[in-house]
């Protein structure tokens, strides 16, 4: 903030007002936040989780791991409690080479049944996302139709106004 002040006595009141304003502006703190569409954030999170689960299923089918080691953050809250934790078993690739599994990533072994349940939930979420996308597309079409109808109504209103002006001019000329 740059405040222009004058040393002259005649500008003392204005100078004081400027300094007060500068002091108030100095105390303003901005907190910028990113506004994310919650639906898009959820869709992206589910896509990431789905990709991770697909990689693990592919590794399991290839016979590389007896059970599946996953980051705790990719599991639903109901599955990542300490009561179900098991010791880690061998994996085909070290955790540092497994996507999304750095050395600092908390992880645990998930039994095949738990994994299948999680995978079923992911598929259910994908269906929900697809249904939401369809609903959004329907809403967009509905809005487009409303916009088109509004445009037609505005055009009709303009035509009526033009005809009214023509009639008014004709009446004035006739008188």
Coordinates of N, CA, C and O in Angstrom, one line a residue:
X1 N 0.9 -1.2 0.0 CA 0.0 0.0 0.0 C 0.9 1.2 0.0 O 1.8 1.3 0.8
X2 N 0.6 2.1 -0.9 CA 1.4 3.4 -1.0 C 0.4 4.5 -0.6 O -0.7 4.6 -1.2
X3 N 0.7 5.3 0.4 CA -0.2 6.4 0.8 C 0.5 7.7 0.5 O 1.7 7.9 0.9
X4 N -0.1 8.6 -0.3 CA 0.5 9.9 -0.6 C 0.0 10.9 0.4 O -1.2 11.1 0.6
X5 N 0.9 11.4 1.2 CA 0.6 12.4 2.2 C 1.3 13.7 1.9 O 2.3 13.7 1.2
X6 N 0.9 14.8 2.6 CA 1.5 16.1 2.3 C 2.0 16.6 3.7 O 1.3 16.5 4.7
X7 N 3.1 17.3 3.7 CA 3.6 17.9 5.0 C 2.9 19.2 5.3 O 3.1 19.8 6.4
X8 N 2.2 19.7 4.4 CA 1.6 21.1 4.5 C 0.5 21.0 5.6 O -0.3 20.1 5.7
X9 N 0.4 22.1 6.4 CA -0.7 22.2 7.4 C -2.1 22.2 6.8 O -3.0 21.7 7.4
X10 N -2.2 22.8 5.6 CA -3.5 22.9 5.0 C -4.1 21.6 4.6 O -5.3 21.4 4.4
X11 N -3.2 20.5 4.4 CA -3.7 19.2 4.0 C -3.6 18.2 5.2 O -3.7 17.0 5.0
X12 N -3.5 18.7 6.4 CA -3.4 17.8 7.6 C -4.6 16.9 7.7 O -4.4 15.7 8.0
X13 N -5.8 17.4 7.6 CA -7.0 16.5 7.7 C -7.0 15.4 6.7 O -7.3 14.2 7.0
X14 N -6.7 15.8 5.4 CA -6.7 14.8 4.4 C -5.5 13.7 4.6 O -5.7 12.5 4.4
X15 N -4.4 14.2 5.0 CA -3.3 13.3 5.3 C -3.6 12.3 6.4 O -3.3 11.2 6.3
X16 N -4.3 12.8 7.5 CA -4.7 12.0 8.6 C -5.7 10.9 8.1 O -5.6 9.8 8.5
X17 N -6.6 11.3 7.3 CA -7.6 10.4 6.8 C -6.9 9.3 5.9 O -7.2 8.1 6.0
X18 N -6.0 9.7 5.1 CA -5.2 8.8 4.2 C -4.4 7.8 5.1 O -4.4 6.6 4.8
X19 N -3.8 8.3 6.2 CA -3.0 7.4 7.0 C -3.9 6.4 7.8 O -3.6 5.2 7.9
X20 N -5.1 6.8 8.2 CA -6.1 5.9 8.8 C -6.5 4.8 7.8 O -6.6 3.7 8.2
X21 N -6.8 5.3 6.6 CA -7.2 4.3 5.6 C -6.1 3.3 5.3 O -6.4 2.1 5.2
X22 N -4.9 3.7 5.2 CA -3.7 2.9 4.9 C -3.6 1.9 6.1 O -3.3 0.7 5.9
X23 N -3.8 2.3 7.3 CA -3.7 1.4 8.5 C -4.8 0.4 8.4 O -4.5 -0.8 8.7
X24 N -6.0 0.7 8.1 CA -7.1 -0.2 8.0 C -6.8 -1.3 6.9 O -7.0 -2.4 7.0
X25 N -6.3 -0.8 5.7 CA -6.0 -1.7 4.6 C -4.9 -2.7 5.0 O -4.9 -3.8 4.6
X26 N -3.9 -2.2 5.7 CA -2.8 -3.0 6.1 C -3.3 -4.2 7.0 O -2.7 -5.3 6.9
X27 N -4.4 -4.1 7.7 CA -4.8 -5.2 8.5 C -5.7 -6.2 7.8 O -6.1 -7.2 8.4
X28 N -6.0 -6.0 6.5 CA -6.8 -6.9 5.8 C -6.0 -8.2 5.4 O -4.9 -8.1 4.9
X29 N -6.6 -9.3 5.7 CA -5.9 -10.6 5.4 C -6.8 -11.4 4.4 O -8.0 -11.6 4.7
X30 N -6.3 -11.8 3.3 CA -7.1 -12.6 2.3 C -6.8 -14.0 2.5 O -5.6 -14.4 2.8
X31 N -7.8 -14.8 2.4 CA -7.7 -16.3 2.5 C -8.2 -16.9 1.2 O -9.4 -17.2 1.1
X32 N -7.4 -17.0 0.2 CA -7.9 -17.6 -1.1 C -8.2 -19.0 -0.9 O -7.5 -19.8 -0.3
X33 N -9.3 -19.5 -1.5 CA -9.7 -20.9 -1.5 C -10.0 -21.3 -2.9 O -10.6 -20.6 -3.7
X34 N -9.7 -22.6 -3.2 CA -10.1 -23.1 -4.5 C -11.5 -23.7 -4.4 O -11.8 -24.5 -3.5
X35 N -12.3 -23.3 -5.3 CA -13.7 -23.7 -5.3 C -13.8 -24.9 -6.2 O -13.8 -24.7 -7.4
X36 N -13.9 -26.1 -5.7 CA -14.0 -27.3 -6.5 C -15.4 -27.8 -6.5 O -16.1 -27.7 -5.5
X37 N -15.8 -28.2 -7.6 CA -17.2 -28.8 -7.7 C -17.1 -30.1 -6.9 O -16.3 -31.0 -7.3
X38 N -18.0 -30.3 -5.9 CA -17.9 -31.5 -5.1 C -18.1 -32.8 -5.9 O -17.5 -33.8 -5.7
X39 N -19.0 -32.7 -6.9 CA -19.2 -33.9 -7.8 C -18.0 -34.2 -8.5 O -17.6 -35.4 -8.6
X40 N -17.3 -33.3 -9.1 CA -16.1 -33.5 -9.9 C -15.0 -34.1 -9.0 O -14.2 -35.0 -9.4
X41 N -14.9 -33.5 -7.8 CA -13.9 -34.0 -6.8 C -14.1 -35.5 -6.5 O -13.2 -36.3 -6.4
X42 N -15.4 -35.8 -6.2 CA -15.7 -37.2 -5.9 C -15.5 -38.1 -7.1 O -14.9 -39.2 -6.9
X43 N -15.8 -37.7 -8.3 CA -15.6 -38.5 -9.5 C -14.1 -38.7 -9.7 O -13.7 -39.9 -9.9
X44 N -13.3 -37.7 -9.5 CA -11.8 -37.9 -9.6 C -11.3 -38.9 -8.6 O -10.5 -39.7 -8.9
X45 N -11.7 -38.7 -7.3 CA -11.3 -39.6 -6.3 C -11.7 -41.0 -6.6 O -10.9 -41.9 -6.4
X46 N -12.9 -41.2 -7.0 CA -13.3 -42.6 -7.4 C -12.6 -43.2 -8.6 O -12.3 -44.4 -8.6
X47 N -12.3 -42.3 -9.5 CA -11.5 -42.8 -10.7 C -10.1 -43.3 -10.3 O -9.6 -44.3 -10.7
X48 N -9.5 -42.4 -9.4 CA -8.2 -42.8 -8.9 C -8.2 -44.1 -8.1 O -7.3 -45.0 -8.3
X49 N -9.2 -44.2 -7.3 CA -9.3 -45.5 -6.5 C -9.6 -46.7 -7.4 O -9.0 -47.7 -7.2
X50 N -10.4 -46.5 -8.4 CA -10.7 -47.5 -9.3 C -9.5 -48.0 -10.1 O -9.2 -49.2 -10.2
X51 N -8.7 -47.0 -10.5 CA -7.4 -47.3 -11.2 C -6.5 -48.1 -10.4 O -5.9 -49.1 -10.8
X52 N -6.4 -47.7 -9.1 CA -5.5 -48.4 -8.2 C -6.0 -49.9 -8.0 O -5.2 -50.8 -8.0
X53 N -7.3 -50.0 -7.8 CA -7.9 -51.4 -7.6 C -7.7 -52.2 -8.8 O -7.5 -53.4 -8.7
X54 N -7.9 -51.7 -10.0 CA -7.7 -52.5 -11.2 C -6.2 -53.0 -11.3 O -6.0 -54.1 -11.8
X55 N -5.3 -52.1 -11.0 CA -3.9 -52.6 -11.0 C -3.6 -53.7 -10.0 O -2.9 -54.7 -10.4
X56 N -4.2 -53.6 -8.9 CA -4.1 -54.7 -7.9 C -4.7 -56.0 -8.3 O -4.2 -57.1 -8.1
X57 N -5.9 -55.9 -9.0 CA -6.6 -57.1 -9.5 C -5.7 -57.7 -10.6 O -5.6 -58.9 -10.6
X58 N -5.1 -56.9 -11.4 CA -4.3 -57.4 -12.5 C -3.1 -58.2 -11.9 O -2.7 -59.3 -12.3
X59 N -2.5 -57.6 -10.8 CA -1.4 -58.3 -10.2 C -1.8 -59.6 -9.5 O -1.1 -60.6 -9.6
X60 N -3.0 -59.5 -8.9 CA -3.5 -60.7 -8.2 C -3.8 -61.8 -9.3 O -3.4 -63.0 -9.1
X61 N -4.4 -61.5 -10.4 CA -4.7 -62.5 -11.4 C -3.4 -63.1 -12.0 O -3.4 -64.2 -12.5
X62 N -2.3 -62.3 -12.0 CA -1.1 -62.8 -12.6 C -0.3 -63.7 -11.6 O 0.7 -64.2 -11.9
X63 N -0.9 -63.8 -10.3 CA -0.3 -64.7 -9.3 C 0.8 -64.1 -8.6 O 1.6 -64.8 -8.0
X64 N 1.0 -62.8 -8.7 CA 2.2 -62.1 -8.1 C 2.0 -61.9 -6.6 O 3.0 -61.7 -5.9
X65 N 0.8 -61.8 -6.1 CA 0.6 -61.6 -4.7 C -0.5 -62.5 -4.1 O -1.5 -62.6 -4.7
X66 N -0.2 -63.1 -3.0 CA -1.3 -64.0 -2.4 C -2.4 -63.2 -1.9 O -3.6 -63.6 -2.0
X67 N -2.2 -62.0 -1.3 CA -3.2 -61.1 -0.9 C -2.8 -59.7 -1.4 O -1.7 -59.6 -2.0
X68 N -3.7 -58.8 -1.3 CA -3.4 -57.5 -1.9 C -3.0 -56.5 -0.9 O -3.6 -56.3 0.1
X69 N -1.9 -55.8 -1.2 CA -1.4 -54.7 -0.3 C -1.9 -53.4 -0.9 O -1.6 -53.1 -2.0
X70 N -2.6 -52.7 -0.1 CA -3.2 -51.4 -0.6 C -2.9 -50.3 0.4 O -2.7 -50.5 1.6
X71 N -2.8 -49.0 -0.1 CA -2.6 -47.9 0.8 C -3.9 -47.8 1.6 O -5.0 -48.0 1.1
X72 N -3.7 -47.4 2.9 CA -4.9 -47.3 3.8 C -5.8 -46.2 3.2 O -7.0 -46.3 3.4
X73 N -5.3 -45.2 2.6 CA -6.1 -44.0 2.1 C -7.0 -44.5 1.0 O -8.0 -43.8 0.7
X74 N -6.7 -45.6 0.3 CA -7.6 -46.0 -0.8 C -8.7 -46.9 -0.3 O -9.6 -47.3 -1.1
X75 N -8.7 -47.3 1.0 CA -9.7 -48.2 1.5 C -10.9 -47.4 2.1 O -10.6 -46.3 2.6
X76 N -12.1 -47.9 2.0 CA -13.2 -47.2 2.7 C -12.9 -47.2 4.2 O -12.2 -48.0 4.7
X77 N -13.4 -46.2 4.9 CA -13.2 -46.0 6.3 C -13.5 -47.3 7.1 O -12.9 -47.6 8.1
X78 N -14.5 -48.0 6.6 CA -14.9 -49.3 7.4 C -13.9 -50.3 7.3 O -13.9 -51.3 8.1
X79 N -13.0 -50.3 6.4 CA -12.0 -51.3 6.2 C -10.6 -51.0 6.7 O -9.8 -51.9 6.8
X80 N -10.3 -49.7 7.0 CA -9.0 -49.4 7.4 C -8.8 -49.2 8.9 O -7.9 -48.5 9.4
X81 N -9.7 -49.8 9.7 CA -9.5 -49.7 11.2 C -8.4 -50.6 11.7 O -8.0 -51.6 11.0
X82 N -7.8 -50.4 12.8 CA -6.7 -51.2 13.3 C -7.1 -52.6 13.7 O -6.3 -53.5 13.7
X83 N -8.4 -52.9 14.0 CA -8.8 -54.2 14.4 C -8.6 -55.2 13.3 O -8.4 -56.4 13.5
X84 N -8.6 -54.8 12.0 CA -8.5 -55.7 10.9 C -7.1 -55.8 10.3 O -6.9 -56.5 9.3
X85 N -6.2 -55.0 10.9 CA -4.8 -55.0 10.3 C -4.2 -56.3 10.4 O -4.3 -57.0 11.4
X86 N -3.4 -56.7 9.4 CA -2.7 -57.9 9.4 C -1.2 -57.6 9.0 O -1.0 -56.6 8.4
X87 N -0.3 -58.5 9.3 CA 1.1 -58.3 8.9 C 1.2 -58.3 7.3 O 0.4 -59.0 6.7
X88 N 2.2 -57.5 6.8 CA 2.4 -57.5 5.4 C 2.9 -58.8 4.9 O 3.7 -59.5 5.6
X89 N 2.5 -59.2 3.7 CA 3.0 -60.4 3.1 C 3.8 -60.0 1.9 O 3.8 -58.8 1.5
X90 N 4.5 -61.0 1.3 CA 5.3 -60.6 0.1 C 4.5 -60.1 -1.0 O 3.4 -60.4 -1.2
X91 N 5.2 -59.2 -1.8 CA 4.5 -58.7 -3.0 C 5.5 -58.8 -4.2 O 6.7 -58.9 -3.9
X92 N 5.0 -58.7 -5.4 CA 5.9 -58.9 -6.5 C 6.9 -57.7 -6.7 O 8.0 -57.9 -7.1
X93 N 6.4 -56.5 -6.4 CA 7.3 -55.3 -6.5 C 7.4 -54.7 -5.1 O 6.5 -54.7 -4.3
X94 N 8.6 -54.1 -4.8 CA 8.7 -53.5 -3.6 C 7.7 -52.3 -3.5 O 7.3 -51.8 -4.5
X95 N 7.3 -51.9 -2.3 CA 6.3 -50.9 -2.1 C 6.7 -49.6 -2.8 O 5.9 -48.9 -3.3
X96 N 8.0 -49.3 -2.9 CA 8.4 -48.0 -3.6 C 8.2 -48.1 -5.1 O 8.1 -47.0 -5.7
X97 N 8.0 -49.3 -5.6 CA 7.8 -49.4 -7.1 C 6.3 -49.6 -7.4 O 5.9 -49.7 -8.6
X98 N 5.5 -49.8 -6.4 CA 4.1 -50.1 -6.6 C 3.4 -48.7 -6.7 O 3.6 -47.8 -5.9
X99 N 2.5 -48.5 -7.7 CA 1.9 -47.1 -7.9 C 1.1 -46.7 -6.7 O 0.4 -47.5 -6.1
X100 N 1.4 -45.5 -6.2 CA 0.7 -45.0 -5.1 C 1.1 -45.6 -3.7 O 0.5 -45.5 -2.7
X101 N 2.3 -46.3 -3.7 CA 2.7 -47.0 -2.5 C 4.2 -46.6 -2.2 O 5.1 -47.4 -2.2
X102 N 4.4 -45.4 -1.8 CA 5.8 -45.0 -1.4 C 6.1 -45.6 -0.1 O 5.3 -46.1 0.6
X103 N 7.3 -45.5 0.3 CA 7.8 -46.1 1.6 C 7.0 -45.5 2.8 O 6.8 -46.2 3.8
X104 N 6.6 -44.2 2.7 CA 5.9 -43.6 3.8 C 4.4 -43.8 3.8 O 3.7 -43.4 4.7
X105 N 3.9 -44.5 2.8 CA 2.5 -44.7 2.7 C 2.0 -45.8 3.6 O 2.5 -46.9 3.6
X106 N 1.1 -45.5 4.6 CA 0.6 -46.6 5.4 C -0.2 -47.6 4.6 O -0.9 -47.2 3.7
X107 N 0.1 -48.9 4.8 CA -0.6 -49.9 4.0 C -0.8 -51.2 4.9 O -0.3 -51.3 5.9
X108 N -1.7 -52.0 4.3 CA -1.9 -53.3 5.0 C -2.4 -54.3 4.0 O -2.8 -54.0 2.9
X109 N -2.4 -55.6 4.4 CA -2.8 -56.6 3.5 C -4.3 -56.7 3.6 O -4.9 -56.7 4.7
X110 N -5.0 -56.9 2.5 CA -6.4 -57.0 2.4 C -6.8 -58.4 2.0 O -6.3 -58.9 1.0
X111 N -7.7 -59.1 2.7 CA -8.1 -60.4 2.3 C -8.9 -60.3 1.0 O -9.5 -59.3 0.7
X112 N -8.9 -61.4 0.2 CA -9.6 -61.4 -1.1 C -11.0 -61.0 -1.0 O -11.6 -60.2 -1.8
X113 N -11.7 -61.5 0.1 CA -13.1 -61.2 0.3 C -13.3 -59.7 0.5 O -14.3 -59.0 -0.1
X114 N -12.5 -59.1 1.3 CA -12.6 -57.6 1.6 C -12.3 -56.9 0.3 O -13.0 -55.9 0.0
X115 N -11.3 -57.3 -0.5 CA -11.0 -56.7 -1.7 C -12.2 -56.8 -2.7 O -12.6 -55.8 -3.3
X116 N -12.8 -57.9 -2.8 CA -14.0 -58.1 -3.7 C -15.1 -57.2 -3.3 O -15.8 -56.6 -4.1
X117 N -15.3 -57.1 -1.9 CA -16.4 -56.2 -1.5 C -16.1 -54.7 -1.9 O -17.0 -54.0 -2.3
X118 N -14.8 -54.3 -1.7 CA -14.4 -53.0 -2.0 C -14.6 -52.8 -3.5 O -15.1 -51.7 -4.0
X119 N -14.2 -53.8 -4.3 CA -14.3 -53.7 -5.8 C -15.8 -53.6 -6.2 O -16.1 -52.8 -7.1
X120 N -16.7 -54.3 -5.5 CA -18.1 -54.2 -5.8 C -18.6 -52.8 -5.5 O -19.4 -52.3 -6.2
X121 N -18.2 -52.3 -4.4 CA -18.6 -50.9 -4.0 C -18.1 -49.9 -5.0 O -18.9 -49.0 -5.4
X122 N -16.9 -50.1 -5.5 CA -16.4 -49.2 -6.6 C -17.3 -49.3 -7.8 O -17.6 -48.3 -8.4
X123 N -17.6 -50.5 -8.2 CA -18.5 -50.7 -9.4 C -19.8 -50.0 -9.2 O -20.4 -49.4 -10.1
X124 N -20.4 -50.2 -7.9 CA -21.6 -49.5 -7.6 C -21.5 -48.0 -7.7 O -22.4 -47.3 -8.2
X125 N -20.3 -47.5 -7.2 CA -20.1 -46.0 -7.3 C -20.0 -45.6 -8.8 O -20.5 -44.5 -9.1
X126 N -19.4 -46.4 -9.6 CA -19.2 -46.1 -11.0 C -20.6 -46.0 -11.7 O -20.9 -45.1 -12.5
X127 N -21.5 -46.9 -11.3 CA -22.9 -46.9 -11.8 C -23.6 -45.6 -11.3 O -24.3 -45.0 -12.1
X128 N -23.4 -45.3 -10.1 CA -24.0 -44.1 -9.6 C -23.5 -42.8 -10.3 O -24.2 -41.9 -10.6
X129 N -22.2 -42.8 -10.6 CA -21.6 -41.7 -11.3 C -22.2 -41.6 -12.7 O -22.5 -40.5 -13.2
X130 N -22.3 -42.8 -13.4 CA -22.9 -42.8 -14.7 C -24.4 -42.3 -14.7 O -24.8 -41.5 -15.5
X131 N -25.1 -42.7 -13.6 CA -26.5 -42.2 -13.5 C -26.5 -40.7 -13.2 O -27.4 -40.0 -13.8
X132 N -25.6 -40.2 -12.4 CA -25.5 -38.8 -12.2 C -25.1 -38.0 -13.5 O -25.7 -37.0 -13.7
X133 N -24.2 -38.6 -14.3 CA -23.9 -37.9 -15.5 C -25.1 -37.9 -16.4 O -25.3 -36.9 -17.1
X134 N -25.9 -39.0 -16.5 CA -27.1 -38.9 -17.3 C -28.1 -37.9 -16.8 O -28.7 -37.2 -17.6
X135 N -28.2 -37.8 -15.5 CA -29.2 -36.8 -14.9 C -28.7 -35.4 -15.2 O -29.5 -34.5 -15.6
X136 N -27.4 -35.2 -15.2 CA -26.8 -33.9 -15.5 C -27.1 -33.5 -17.0 O -27.4 -32.4 -17.3
X137 N -26.9 -34.5 -17.8 CA -27.1 -34.3 -19.3 C -28.6 -34.0 -19.5 O -28.9 -33.1 -20.3
X138 N -29.5 -34.7 -18.8 CA -30.9 -34.4 -18.9 C -31.2 -32.9 -18.5 O -32.0 -32.2 -19.1
X139 N -30.6 -32.6 -17.4 CA -30.8 -31.2 -16.8 C -30.3 -30.2 -17.8 O -30.9 -29.1 -18.0
X140 N -29.2 -30.4 -18.4 CA -28.6 -29.5 -19.4 C -29.5 -29.4 -20.6 O -29.8 -28.3 -21.1
X141 N -30.1 -30.5 -21.1 CA -31.0 -30.5 -22.2 C -32.3 -29.7 -21.8 O -32.8 -28.9 -22.6
X142 N -32.8 -29.9 -20.6 CA -33.9 -29.2 -20.1 C -33.7 -27.7 -20.1 O -34.5 -26.9 -20.6
X143 N -32.5 -27.3 -19.6 CA -32.1 -25.9 -19.6 C -32.0 -25.3 -21.0 O -32.4 -24.2 -21.2
X144 N -31.4 -26.1 -21.9 CA -31.3 -25.7 -23.3 C -32.7 -25.4 -23.9 O -32.9 -24.4 -24.6
X145 N -33.6 -26.3 -23.6 CA -35.0 -26.2 -24.1 C -35.6 -24.9 -23.5 O -36.3 -24.2 -24.2
X146 N -35.4 -24.7 -22.2 CA -36.0 -23.5 -21.6 C -35.4 -22.3 -22.2 O -36.1 -21.3 -22.5
X147 N -34.1 -22.3 -22.5 CA -33.4 -21.1 -23.0 C -33.9 -20.9 -24.4 O -34.1 -19.7 -24.8
X148 N -34.1 -21.9 -25.2 CA -34.7 -21.8 -26.6 C -36.1 -21.2 -26.5 O -36.4 -20.3 -27.3
X149 N -36.9 -21.7 -25.6 CA -38.3 -21.2 -25.5 C -38.2 -19.7 -25.1 O -39.0 -18.9 -25.6
X150 N -37.3 -19.4 -24.2 CA -37.2 -18.0 -23.7 C -36.8 -17.1 -24.9 O -37.3 -16.0 -25.1
X151 N -35.8 -17.6 -25.7 CA -35.4 -16.9 -26.9 C -36.6 -16.6 -27.9 O -36.7 -15.5 -28.4
X152 N -37.4 -17.7 -28.1 CA -38.5 -17.5 -29.0 C -39.5 -16.5 -28.4 O -40.1 -15.7 -29.1
X153 N -39.7 -16.6 -27.1 CA -40.7 -15.6 -26.4 C -40.2 -14.2 -26.6 O -40.9 -13.3 -26.8
X154 N -38.8 -14.0 -26.4 CA -38.3 -12.7 -26.5 C -38.4 -12.2 -28.0 O -38.7 -11.0 -28.2
X155 N -38.2 -13.1 -28.9 CA -38.3 -12.7 -30.3 C -39.8 -12.3 -30.6 O -40.1 -11.3 -31.3
X156 N -40.7 -13.1 -30.1 CA -42.1 -12.8 -30.3 C -42.5 -11.5 -29.7 O -43.3 -10.7 -30.2
X157 N -41.9 -11.2 -28.5 CA -42.2 -10.0 -27.8 C -41.7 -8.8 -28.6 O -42.4 -7.8 -28.7
X158 N -40.5 -8.9 -29.1 CA -39.9 -7.8 -30.0 C -40.8 -7.6 -31.2 O -41.1 -6.5 -31.6
X159 N -41.3 -8.7 -31.8 CA -42.2 -8.5 -33.0 C -43.5 -7.8 -32.6 O -43.9 -6.9 -33.3
X160 N -44.0 -8.2 -31.4 CA -45.3 -7.5 -31.0 C -45.0 -6.1 -30.7 O -45.8 -5.2 -31.1
X161 N -43.9 -5.7 -30.1 CA -43.5 -4.3 -29.8 C -43.4 -3.6 -31.1 O -43.8 -2.4 -31.2
X162 N -42.7 -4.2 -32.1 CA -42.6 -3.5 -33.4 C -44.0 -3.3 -34.1 O -44.2 -2.2 -34.6
X163 N -44.8 -4.3 -34.0 CA -46.2 -4.1 -34.6 C -46.9 -3.0 -33.8 O -47.7 -2.2 -34.4
X164 N -46.8 -3.0 -32.5 CA -47.5 -2.0 -31.7 C -47.0 -0.6 -32.1 O -47.8 0.4 -32.3
X165 N -45.7 -0.4 -32.3 CA -45.2 0.9 -32.7 C -45.7 1.3 -34.1 O -46.0 2.5 -34.3
X166 N -45.7 0.3 -35.0 CA -46.2 0.6 -36.4 C -47.7 1.1 -36.3 O -48.1 2.0 -36.9
X167 N -48.5 0.4 -35.5 CA -49.9 0.7 -35.3 C -50.0 2.1 -34.7 O -50.9 2.9 -35.1
X168 N -49.3 2.4 -33.7 CA -49.3 3.7 -33.0 C -48.9 4.8 -34.0 O -49.6 5.9 -34.0
X169 N -47.9 4.6 -34.8 CA -47.5 5.6 -35.8 C -48.6 5.8 -36.8 O -48.9 6.9 -37.2
X170 N -49.3 4.7 -37.2 CA -50.4 4.8 -38.2 C -51.5 5.6 -37.6 O -52.2 6.4 -38.3
X171 N -51.8 5.3 -36.3 CA -52.9 6.1 -35.7 C -52.6 7.5 -35.6 O -53.4 8.4 -35.8
X172 N -51.3 7.9 -35.2 CA -50.9 9.3 -35.2 C -51.0 10.0 -36.5 O -51.4 11.1 -36.6
X173 N -50.6 9.3 -37.6 CA -50.7 9.9 -38.9 C -52.1 10.1 -39.4 O -52.4 11.0 -40.1
X174 N -53.0 9.1 -38.9 CA -54.4 9.2 -39.3 C -55.1 10.4 -38.6 O -56.0 11.0 -39.2
X175 N -54.6 10.8 -37.5 CA -55.2 11.9 -36.7 C -54.6 13.1 -37.2 O -54.9 14.1 -37.5

